[in-house]
Protein backbone atom coordinates (compact mmCIF):
# COMPACT_ATOMS: atom_id res chain seq x y z
CA MET A 1 0.02 -0.03 -0.01
CA ARG A 2 2.84 2.36 0.95
CA LEU A 3 4.68 1.63 -2.27
CA THR A 4 1.61 2.29 -4.30
CA LEU A 5 1.02 5.63 -2.54
CA LEU A 6 4.71 6.60 -3.11
CA ALA A 7 4.39 5.72 -6.82
CA VAL A 8 1.33 7.87 -7.11
CA ILE A 9 3.08 10.85 -5.53
CA LEU A 10 6.13 10.49 -7.81
CA LEU A 11 3.87 10.33 -10.82
CA LEU A 12 2.18 13.57 -9.72
CA LEU A 13 5.46 15.32 -9.15
CA LEU A 14 7.30 14.16 -12.31
CA PRO A 15 5.44 16.33 -14.81
CA GLY A 16 6.18 19.36 -12.60
CA PHE A 17 9.81 18.46 -12.47
CA GLN A 18 9.94 17.95 -16.29
CA SER A 19 8.08 21.27 -16.67
CA HIS A 20 10.63 23.09 -14.47
CA SER A 21 13.59 21.58 -16.31
CA GLN A 22 12.07 22.38 -19.71
CA THR A 23 11.37 26.00 -18.62
CA VAL A 24 14.96 26.52 -17.46
CA SER A 25 16.31 24.95 -20.59
CA ASP A 26 14.09 27.09 -22.81
CA THR A 27 15.24 30.22 -20.99
CA LEU A 28 18.89 29.35 -21.43
CA ASN A 29 18.41 28.67 -25.13
CA GLN A 30 16.50 32.07 -25.52
CA ALA A 31 19.34 33.87 -23.70
CA LYS A 32 21.93 32.22 -25.96
CA LYS A 33 19.98 33.32 -29.01
CA MET A 34 19.81 36.89 -27.62
CA ARG A 35 23.61 36.91 -27.07
CA ALA A 36 24.20 35.64 -30.64
CA GLU A 37 22.07 38.52 -31.90
CA GLY A 38 24.09 41.08 -29.85
CA LYS A 39 21.31 41.70 -27.32
CA ILE A 40 23.64 41.33 -24.43
CA HIS A 41 21.77 43.47 -21.90
CA GLN A 42 18.40 41.84 -22.62
CA ALA A 43 20.05 38.41 -22.24
CA TYR A 44 21.55 39.40 -18.96
CA SER A 45 18.25 40.70 -17.62
CA LEU A 46 16.55 37.45 -18.51
CA LEU A 47 19.28 35.34 -16.97
CA LYS A 48 19.56 37.47 -13.84
CA GLU A 49 15.87 36.77 -13.01
CA THR A 50 16.28 33.08 -13.72
CA TYR A 51 19.39 32.89 -11.57
CA ARG A 52 17.46 34.55 -8.69
CA HIS A 53 15.03 31.58 -8.81
CA HIS A 54 17.65 28.91 -9.49
CA PRO A 55 20.95 30.02 -7.85
CA ASP A 56 22.14 26.36 -7.37
CA ASP A 57 21.62 25.36 -11.10
CA LEU A 58 25.21 25.24 -12.51
CA ASN A 59 24.08 25.86 -16.10
CA VAL A 60 22.17 28.85 -15.10
CA ALA A 61 24.88 30.30 -12.89
CA TRP A 62 27.61 29.66 -15.58
CA LEU A 63 25.70 31.32 -18.39
CA THR A 64 24.57 34.26 -16.13
CA ALA A 65 28.19 34.91 -15.03
CA GLN A 66 29.46 34.83 -18.64
CA THR A 67 26.69 37.18 -19.80
CA ALA A 68 27.25 39.52 -16.88
CA PHE A 69 30.85 39.90 -17.92
CA TRP A 70 29.87 40.58 -21.49
CA ALA A 71 27.37 43.24 -20.27
CA ASN A 72 30.20 44.83 -18.37
CA ARG A 73 28.77 43.86 -15.01
CA ILE A 74 32.20 42.78 -13.68
CA VAL A 75 31.45 42.77 -9.99
CA GLU A 76 28.29 40.72 -10.47
CA SER A 77 30.02 38.36 -12.86
CA LYS A 78 32.85 37.69 -10.37
CA ARG A 79 30.36 37.14 -7.51
CA ILE A 80 28.36 34.50 -9.46
CA TYR A 81 31.56 32.76 -10.75
CA GLU A 82 33.05 32.62 -7.33
CA LYS A 83 29.82 31.13 -5.76
CA ALA A 84 29.71 28.58 -8.60
CA VAL A 85 33.37 27.61 -8.27
CA LYS A 86 32.86 27.14 -4.48
CA ALA A 87 29.80 24.95 -5.05
CA ASN A 88 31.53 22.97 -7.80
CA PRO A 89 35.19 22.77 -6.81
CA ASN A 90 35.96 19.81 -9.15
CA ASN A 91 34.50 21.47 -12.29
CA LEU A 92 37.80 22.49 -13.93
CA TYR A 93 36.17 23.70 -17.13
CA LEU A 94 34.24 26.24 -15.05
CA LYS A 95 37.54 27.36 -13.48
CA LEU A 96 39.19 27.76 -16.87
CA ASP A 97 36.30 29.85 -18.19
CA TYR A 98 36.35 32.03 -15.11
CA ALA A 99 40.08 32.43 -15.49
CA LYS A 100 39.59 33.76 -18.99
CA MET A 101 37.24 36.40 -17.65
CA LEU A 102 39.66 37.33 -14.94
CA VAL A 103 42.66 37.71 -17.33
CA ASN A 104 40.62 39.72 -19.80
CA SER A 105 39.69 42.07 -16.98
CA GLY A 106 43.13 42.35 -15.62
CA ASN A 107 42.67 40.25 -12.48
CA TYR A 108 45.87 38.40 -12.92
CA LYS A 109 46.46 36.95 -9.46
CA ARG A 110 43.22 35.11 -9.06
CA GLY A 111 43.29 34.09 -12.72
CA GLU A 112 46.83 32.59 -12.32
CA ASP A 113 45.64 30.60 -9.29
CA LEU A 114 42.77 29.00 -11.16
CA LEU A 115 44.93 28.26 -14.23
CA SER A 116 47.56 26.56 -11.98
CA GLN A 117 44.76 24.28 -10.64
CA TYR A 118 43.60 23.52 -14.16
CA ILE A 119 47.03 22.52 -15.64
CA VAL A 120 47.38 19.86 -12.87
CA TYR A 121 44.39 18.24 -14.47
CA ASP A 122 45.41 19.08 -18.14
CA PRO A 123 49.18 19.68 -18.35
CA LYS A 124 49.13 20.07 -22.15
CA SER A 125 46.27 22.60 -22.31
CA LYS A 126 47.17 25.24 -24.96
CA ASP A 127 44.40 27.58 -23.72
CA ALA A 128 45.64 27.51 -20.10
CA TYR A 129 49.26 28.10 -21.00
CA SER A 130 48.33 30.83 -23.46
CA LEU A 131 46.55 32.65 -20.67
CA LEU A 132 49.43 32.10 -18.30
CA ASP A 133 51.83 33.57 -20.93
CA GLU A 134 49.53 36.50 -21.29
CA ILE A 135 49.65 37.15 -17.59
CA ASN A 136 53.39 36.74 -17.58
CA LEU A 137 53.83 39.16 -20.47
CA ALA A 138 51.57 41.74 -18.91
CA ARG A 139 53.34 41.73 -15.60
CA SER A 140 56.96 41.48 -16.81
CA PRO A 141 59.20 44.53 -17.14
CA TYR A 142 59.85 45.48 -20.78
CA LEU A 143 62.21 47.53 -22.89
CA LYS A 144 61.44 48.88 -26.35
CA LEU A 145 64.03 50.29 -28.70
CA SER A 146 63.15 51.78 -32.07
CA VAL A 147 64.73 53.86 -34.84
CA GLY A 148 62.99 55.41 -37.82
CA TYR A 149 63.70 57.57 -40.83
CA THR A 150 61.26 59.93 -42.45
CA SER A 151 61.70 61.87 -45.71
CA ASP A 152 59.22 64.34 -47.08
CA ASP A 153 58.94 66.84 -49.96
CA GLN A 154 59.04 70.07 -47.85
CA ILE A 155 62.15 69.18 -48.00
CA MET A 156 63.00 67.69 -44.63
CA GLN A 157 64.35 64.44 -43.22
CA THR A 158 63.91 63.18 -39.65
CA LEU A 159 65.97 60.51 -37.96
CA SER A 160 63.95 59.37 -34.85
CA THR A 161 65.10 57.28 -31.95
CA ARG A 162 62.97 56.06 -29.04
CA LEU A 163 63.57 54.17 -25.85
CA GLU A 164 60.80 53.05 -23.57
CA MET A 165 60.72 51.00 -20.32
CA GLY A 166 57.84 49.63 -18.35
CA PHE A 167 57.36 48.12 -14.94
CA TYR A 168 54.07 46.46 -13.68
CA PHE A 169 53.37 46.51 -9.98
CA SER A 170 49.62 46.12 -9.88
CA SER A 171 46.57 46.89 -12.01
CA LEU A 172 46.54 50.28 -10.36
CA PHE A 173 50.28 51.09 -10.71
CA SER A 174 52.08 50.30 -13.94
CA LEU A 175 54.94 52.72 -14.59
CA HIS A 176 56.53 53.55 -18.00
CA TYR A 177 59.35 55.87 -19.10
CA ASN A 178 60.19 57.00 -22.56
CA LEU A 179 62.92 59.07 -24.15
CA GLN A 180 62.89 60.43 -27.67
CA ALA A 181 65.76 62.21 -29.53
CA PRO A 182 64.64 63.19 -33.13
CA VAL A 183 67.18 64.75 -35.45
CA PHE A 184 65.94 67.01 -38.19
CA ILE A 185 67.91 67.44 -41.39
CA ARG A 186 67.27 70.46 -43.72
CA ASN A 187 69.51 71.55 -46.57
CA GLY A 188 72.40 69.48 -45.10
CA LYS A 189 72.05 71.16 -41.64
CA THR A 190 70.95 69.19 -38.61
CA SER A 191 69.18 70.12 -35.37
CA ASN A 192 67.80 67.94 -32.63
CA ALA A 193 65.14 67.91 -30.01
CA LEU A 194 64.90 65.77 -26.77
CA LEU A 195 61.67 64.53 -25.17
CA MET A 196 61.47 62.79 -21.81
CA GLN A 197 58.26 61.44 -20.15
CA VAL A 198 57.22 59.36 -17.26
CA GLY A 199 53.72 57.89 -16.80
CA ASN A 200 51.36 55.45 -15.15
CA THR A 201 48.54 53.30 -16.37
CA THR A 202 45.72 52.34 -14.02
CA PHE A 203 43.20 49.66 -14.80
CA ILE A 204 40.05 49.40 -12.67
CA SER A 205 38.71 46.08 -13.67
CA ASN A 206 35.38 46.36 -11.85
CA ALA A 207 34.53 49.48 -13.84
CA SER A 208 36.30 48.39 -17.10
CA LEU A 209 38.11 51.69 -16.98
CA LYS A 210 41.68 52.44 -17.98
CA ILE A 211 43.36 55.67 -16.95
CA GLY A 212 46.58 56.84 -18.48
CA MET A 213 48.69 59.80 -17.27
CA ASP A 214 52.05 61.10 -18.48
CA LEU A 215 54.20 64.06 -17.58
CA GLY A 216 57.38 65.18 -19.30
CA ILE A 217 59.58 67.86 -20.76
CA VAL A 218 60.73 68.74 -24.28
CA LYS A 219 63.83 70.65 -25.38
CA PHE A 220 63.30 72.33 -28.68
CA PRO A 221 65.81 72.31 -31.52
CA PHE A 222 66.52 76.05 -31.47
CA SER A 223 68.40 77.73 -28.54
CA SER A 224 67.74 76.00 -25.08
CA THR A 225 63.98 76.51 -25.05
CA SER A 226 61.96 73.83 -23.22
CA SER A 227 58.42 73.23 -22.13
CA LEU A 228 56.38 70.79 -20.17
CA THR A 229 54.42 67.99 -21.94
CA GLY A 230 51.79 65.58 -20.73
CA ASN A 231 48.55 63.74 -21.37
CA VAL A 232 45.59 62.26 -19.56
CA SER A 233 43.33 59.56 -21.11
CA LEU A 234 40.20 57.71 -19.92
CA ASP A 235 39.15 54.59 -21.77
CA LYS A 236 35.85 52.98 -20.69
CA ILE A 237 34.17 49.87 -21.98
CA PHE A 238 30.41 50.10 -21.52
CA ILE A 239 29.29 46.74 -22.92
CA ARG A 240 31.24 43.96 -24.39
CA HIS A 241 32.19 45.77 -27.59
CA LEU A 242 31.25 49.45 -27.00
CA GLU A 243 34.15 51.66 -26.01
CA MET A 244 34.44 55.35 -25.18
CA GLU A 245 37.64 57.34 -24.87
CA VAL A 246 38.45 60.96 -23.90
CA SER A 247 41.95 62.34 -23.81
CA ALA A 248 43.85 65.60 -23.48
CA GLN A 249 47.46 65.90 -24.65
CA ARG A 250 50.15 68.64 -24.64
CA ASN A 251 52.90 67.84 -27.06
CA PRO A 252 55.45 69.66 -29.30
CA TYR A 253 54.65 70.10 -33.03
CA PHE A 254 57.40 69.21 -35.46
CA SER A 255 55.62 68.59 -38.79
CA THR A 256 56.65 71.73 -40.81
CA LEU A 257 60.01 73.15 -41.74
CA SER A 258 59.23 76.44 -39.86
CA SER A 259 58.16 74.56 -36.71
CA ILE A 260 61.73 73.36 -36.19
CA ASP A 261 62.93 76.96 -35.80
CA THR A 262 60.37 78.05 -33.24
CA MET A 263 58.56 76.75 -30.20
CA VAL A 264 55.16 75.24 -31.23
CA ILE A 265 53.03 73.52 -28.54
CA GLN A 266 49.94 71.70 -29.59
CA ASN A 267 47.12 70.90 -27.11
CA HIS A 268 45.09 68.02 -28.51
CA PHE A 269 41.65 67.04 -27.13
CA THR A 270 39.77 63.97 -28.25
CA GLY A 271 36.48 62.30 -27.62
CA SER A 272 35.56 59.07 -29.40
CA ILE A 273 33.15 56.18 -29.28
CA GLY A 274 33.78 52.84 -31.01
CA TRP A 275 32.40 49.41 -31.63
CA ASN A 276 35.07 46.74 -31.66
CA LYS A 277 33.93 43.26 -32.49
CA VAL A 278 36.72 41.15 -33.95
CA ASN A 279 34.77 39.10 -36.46
CA SER A 280 31.94 41.48 -37.24
CA TRP A 281 31.44 45.11 -38.05
CA ASN A 282 33.83 47.57 -36.52
CA GLY A 283 33.59 51.37 -36.34
CA LYS A 284 34.64 54.57 -34.64
CA ALA A 285 33.53 58.16 -34.51
CA ALA A 286 35.70 60.94 -33.08
CA ILE A 287 35.74 64.74 -32.46
CA GLU A 288 39.15 66.34 -32.03
CA ALA A 289 40.25 69.81 -31.25
CA PHE A 290 43.75 71.27 -31.51
CA THR A 291 44.69 74.47 -29.76
CA TYR A 292 47.95 76.52 -30.04
CA PRO A 293 48.82 78.61 -27.03
CA SER A 294 51.34 80.77 -29.03
CA ASP A 295 48.56 82.43 -31.16
CA HIS A 296 45.34 81.15 -29.59
CA ASN A 297 44.39 79.35 -32.79
CA LEU A 298 42.02 76.39 -33.02
CA THR A 299 41.65 73.58 -35.54
CA ILE A 300 38.90 70.99 -35.42
CA SER A 301 38.37 67.57 -36.89
CA ALA A 302 35.30 65.30 -37.09
CA ASN A 303 36.10 61.91 -38.42
CA GLY A 304 34.90 58.33 -38.44
CA TRP A 305 35.48 54.94 -40.07
CA ILE A 306 33.70 51.59 -40.44
CA PHE A 307 34.95 48.17 -41.47
CA ALA A 308 32.87 45.29 -42.82
CA PRO A 309 33.30 41.76 -41.27
CA PRO A 310 36.47 40.05 -42.31
CA VAL A 311 36.83 37.63 -45.18
CA LYS A 312 39.15 34.76 -44.17
CA PHE A 313 41.10 32.38 -46.34
CA SER A 314 43.99 30.11 -45.18
CA VAL A 315 46.13 32.12 -42.73
CA PHE A 316 44.99 35.51 -44.16
CA GLN A 317 42.21 37.97 -43.40
CA ILE A 318 40.95 40.93 -45.43
CA ARG A 319 38.52 43.67 -44.57
CA PHE A 320 37.05 46.62 -46.57
CA GLY A 321 35.85 49.82 -45.13
CA TYR A 322 34.99 53.61 -45.54
CA SER A 323 36.19 56.70 -43.69
CA TYR A 324 35.22 60.29 -43.54
CA ASN A 325 37.13 63.24 -42.20
CA TYR A 326 36.23 66.96 -42.00
CA SER A 327 38.80 69.54 -40.73
CA ASP A 328 38.92 73.29 -40.49
CA ALA A 329 40.95 76.07 -38.73
CA LYS A 330 39.96 79.31 -37.14
CA LYS A 331 42.96 81.12 -38.60
CA ASN A 332 44.91 80.11 -41.67
CA HIS A 333 48.72 80.17 -41.52
CA TYR A 334 49.60 79.98 -45.23
CA VAL A 335 52.19 82.78 -45.85
CA ALA A 336 54.60 83.85 -48.56
CA GLU A 337 58.09 82.25 -48.62
CA ARG A 338 59.67 85.61 -49.32
CA SER A 339 59.11 89.14 -48.08
CA LEU A 340 56.82 91.66 -49.91
CA PRO A 341 59.63 93.73 -51.36
CA GLU A 342 61.32 90.52 -52.73
CA ILE A 343 57.97 89.45 -54.31
CA ILE A 344 57.34 92.83 -55.94
CA SER A 345 60.86 93.16 -57.33
CA SER A 346 60.53 89.86 -59.24
CA TYR A 347 56.74 89.71 -59.83
CA ASN A 348 55.41 87.81 -62.81
CA SER A 349 51.67 87.67 -63.25
CA ASN A 350 52.00 84.28 -64.91
CA THR A 351 53.68 82.75 -61.92
CA SER A 352 52.01 81.97 -58.58
CA ILE A 353 53.45 83.34 -55.44
CA ALA A 354 55.13 80.55 -53.44
CA GLY A 355 53.91 79.99 -49.94
CA VAL A 356 54.35 77.74 -46.90
CA TYR A 357 52.50 76.90 -43.70
CA ASN A 358 54.19 78.85 -40.86
CA PRO A 359 54.57 77.59 -38.23
CA TYR A 360 52.00 74.77 -38.52
CA PHE A 361 49.59 73.41 -41.07
CA THR A 362 45.96 74.75 -41.02
CA PRO A 363 43.23 73.03 -43.00
CA GLU A 364 40.51 75.10 -44.63
CA ASN A 365 37.13 73.33 -45.03
CA GLN A 366 38.85 70.04 -45.93
CA GLN A 367 36.69 66.96 -46.52
CA VAL A 368 37.96 63.48 -47.39
CA HIS A 369 35.95 60.37 -48.21
CA SER A 370 38.23 57.31 -48.36
CA PHE A 371 38.13 53.61 -49.20
CA LEU A 372 39.83 51.49 -46.55
CA LEU A 373 41.68 48.18 -46.85
CA SER A 374 43.02 45.98 -44.09
CA PHE A 375 44.94 42.83 -44.92
CA ASN A 376 46.54 40.69 -42.16
CA GLY A 377 48.36 37.39 -42.30
CA HIS A 378 50.15 34.77 -40.19
CA PRO A 379 52.25 33.05 -42.86
CA LEU A 380 54.74 31.62 -40.40
CA LYS A 381 54.56 30.46 -36.87
CA TRP A 382 56.88 33.20 -35.81
CA MET A 383 55.67 35.97 -38.15
CA ASP A 384 52.61 38.17 -38.65
CA PHE A 385 52.05 41.05 -41.04
CA ARG A 386 49.62 43.80 -41.27
CA LEU A 387 48.82 45.92 -44.35
CA ASN A 388 46.52 48.95 -43.98
CA ALA A 389 45.70 51.34 -46.83
CA SER A 390 43.38 54.22 -47.52
CA ALA A 391 42.69 56.00 -50.79
CA GLY A 392 40.67 59.18 -51.19
CA LEU A 393 37.56 58.58 -53.24
CA TYR A 394 36.54 62.19 -53.08
CA ALA A 395 38.57 64.89 -51.31
CA THR A 396 38.33 68.64 -51.44
CA THR A 397 39.84 71.58 -49.66
CA ASN A 398 39.74 75.33 -49.91
CA ALA A 399 43.32 75.69 -51.10
CA PRO A 400 45.04 78.99 -50.19
CA TYR A 401 46.82 81.12 -52.71
CA LEU A 402 48.63 84.46 -52.50
CA TYR A 403 48.11 87.54 -54.70
CA LEU A 404 49.03 91.24 -54.84
CA ASP A 405 46.49 93.91 -54.39
CA LYS A 406 46.15 97.58 -53.36
CA ASN A 407 44.66 98.87 -50.14
CA ALA A 408 42.69 102.04 -49.55
CA SER A 409 45.86 104.25 -49.52
CA ASP A 410 46.93 102.72 -52.90
CA SER A 411 49.84 100.73 -51.38
CA ILE A 412 50.64 97.23 -52.62
CA VAL A 413 49.73 94.52 -50.13
CA LEU A 414 49.81 90.75 -50.11
CA LYS A 415 46.50 89.02 -49.67
CA THR A 416 45.30 85.42 -49.31
CA GLY A 417 42.46 83.86 -51.32
CA PHE A 418 40.91 80.39 -51.34
CA ALA A 419 39.82 78.08 -54.20
CA GLN A 420 38.12 74.75 -53.76
CA THR A 421 40.54 72.09 -54.93
CA ARG A 422 40.29 68.38 -55.38
CA PHE A 423 43.17 66.20 -54.20
CA TYR A 424 43.89 62.51 -53.84
CA PRO A 425 45.22 61.49 -50.45
CA VAL A 426 46.76 57.99 -50.11
CA THR A 427 48.20 56.19 -47.06
CA VAL A 428 49.84 52.74 -47.01
CA GLU A 429 51.09 51.19 -43.80
CA LEU A 430 52.93 47.94 -43.66
CA GLN A 431 54.04 46.25 -40.38
CA ILE A 432 55.93 42.99 -40.03
CA LEU A 433 56.08 41.37 -36.59
CA MET A 434 58.63 38.63 -35.84
CA LYS A 435 58.71 36.57 -32.68
CA LEU A 436 62.36 35.72 -32.21
CA SER A 437 61.77 34.09 -28.83
CA GLU A 438 59.49 34.33 -25.85
CA ARG A 439 61.39 37.42 -24.77
CA PHE A 440 62.43 39.06 -28.05
CA ARG A 441 60.20 40.46 -30.73
CA LEU A 442 61.23 42.44 -33.79
CA GLN A 443 59.04 44.87 -35.64
CA ALA A 444 59.59 46.52 -39.07
CA ASP A 445 57.37 49.33 -40.33
CA TYR A 446 56.92 51.26 -43.55
CA THR A 447 54.51 54.10 -44.16
CA PHE A 448 53.80 56.08 -47.36
CA ARG A 449 51.57 59.13 -46.90
CA SER A 450 50.42 61.66 -49.51
CA THR A 451 48.14 64.46 -48.34
CA TYR A 452 47.22 67.93 -49.70
CA PHE A 453 50.02 69.33 -47.51
CA TYR A 454 52.97 66.98 -48.35
CA THR A 455 54.16 63.51 -49.37
CA SER A 456 56.30 61.46 -46.97
CA ASN A 457 58.01 57.97 -46.58
CA TYR A 458 58.83 56.40 -43.28
CA ALA A 459 60.79 53.29 -42.46
CA GLY A 460 61.44 52.03 -38.97
CA LEU A 461 62.72 49.08 -36.94
CA GLY A 462 61.90 48.23 -33.34
CA LEU A 463 63.01 45.62 -30.77
CA ASN A 464 60.68 44.67 -27.83
CA ILE A 465 62.27 42.83 -24.95
CA HIS A 466 60.29 41.25 -22.07
CA PHE A 467 62.21 40.21 -19.00
CA GLY A 468 59.64 37.76 -17.58
CA ASN A 469 60.06 33.99 -17.57
CA GLY A 470 57.48 32.05 -19.64
CA LYS A 471 55.76 29.05 -18.11
CA LYS A 472 57.41 25.77 -18.89
CA ARG A 473 55.31 23.29 -20.90
């Protein structure tokens, strides 16, 4: 009789149990579908409510923790992961997944602990050792040495050397130092500048916020003039692929012939928002402002770009995109190369009056629509290359020109006019990365750039040295 009664009770409860299991399963599948469609926050809201009712269900907890991380709810993600790991101490795949989240959010100490537990179970795991190498690389001191040579049609050549050192102490305290000593060559004569900076990078993982700060000094090529330099940047990830950045920089300007003979400081302010999804659409929009304390001038730029999802074949990847840039200046600095008396004495109405930008370039209602190409490859185990190119599809600017005129007192004066002009900007960047060993990496760069202002070629070579010890396999 008792057995019969027990059987009846089980039969009554079983449909409810099956209904509960089916409901949870349906919810998880719906959340996965939402995530695949990019609806991260909606998926997280659905899972959060399900987790509240089923906190001991491992599948619910695991997917909720993952999705919370993608939705940039780092604190909540860690809380759920930690509770799940404590309740399931022998689930090493859960620990590996949690370790990935920790490493991606800069929590190296806890991530390393979980990975060390995992490799006891799977001593040949490529994923675990790759994450351990990433931790080691991020925390190890490094030294970067680079040299480069630039030639442009102003005519000026620049030999640049740079040394950078970095030391990681914690996610809040990561020091770096850099020293630059560019040498400028004009008409066979040389002059050099010296830049020194020290800075710190802070990463607040719970807020997905990176803060960079630098302070330094620059000695200009002429006389013994010097000035302070510096920058502050805030980089915030709001959801898994949405990133916003604001920055303010104070740096020397060395891009024109005349800027080498004077002291030009450029204050650069930037605000940008970008969508960075590796295998999907990528894009970024930015507003930039440049101010010049020496003459209180202002130039502005509004720009953006977008890339289509990559096309992959073998070890190569190619992407196509589009970019737009608008720039303008409050005051134009296009001036005559010679003095007014010299111009008048040799004036020829059939010849234009030669001019230069002094002391810095100032765009005038400049607009550029460009086609973008990105081509990356991994042809050898120890080599990667990246080729980026842009070509102006339609670019116009109000080009300045100089002419002679008379003022109200009938004196000859020099005036500036503007004419809308089409031009064809092109940029090609090639980078080859070679992994010589776990500690040594070599980088070769070449850049060709043709703008309305000038055409230049750059070639450079850099050596990156990390002093950490890789994990033994």
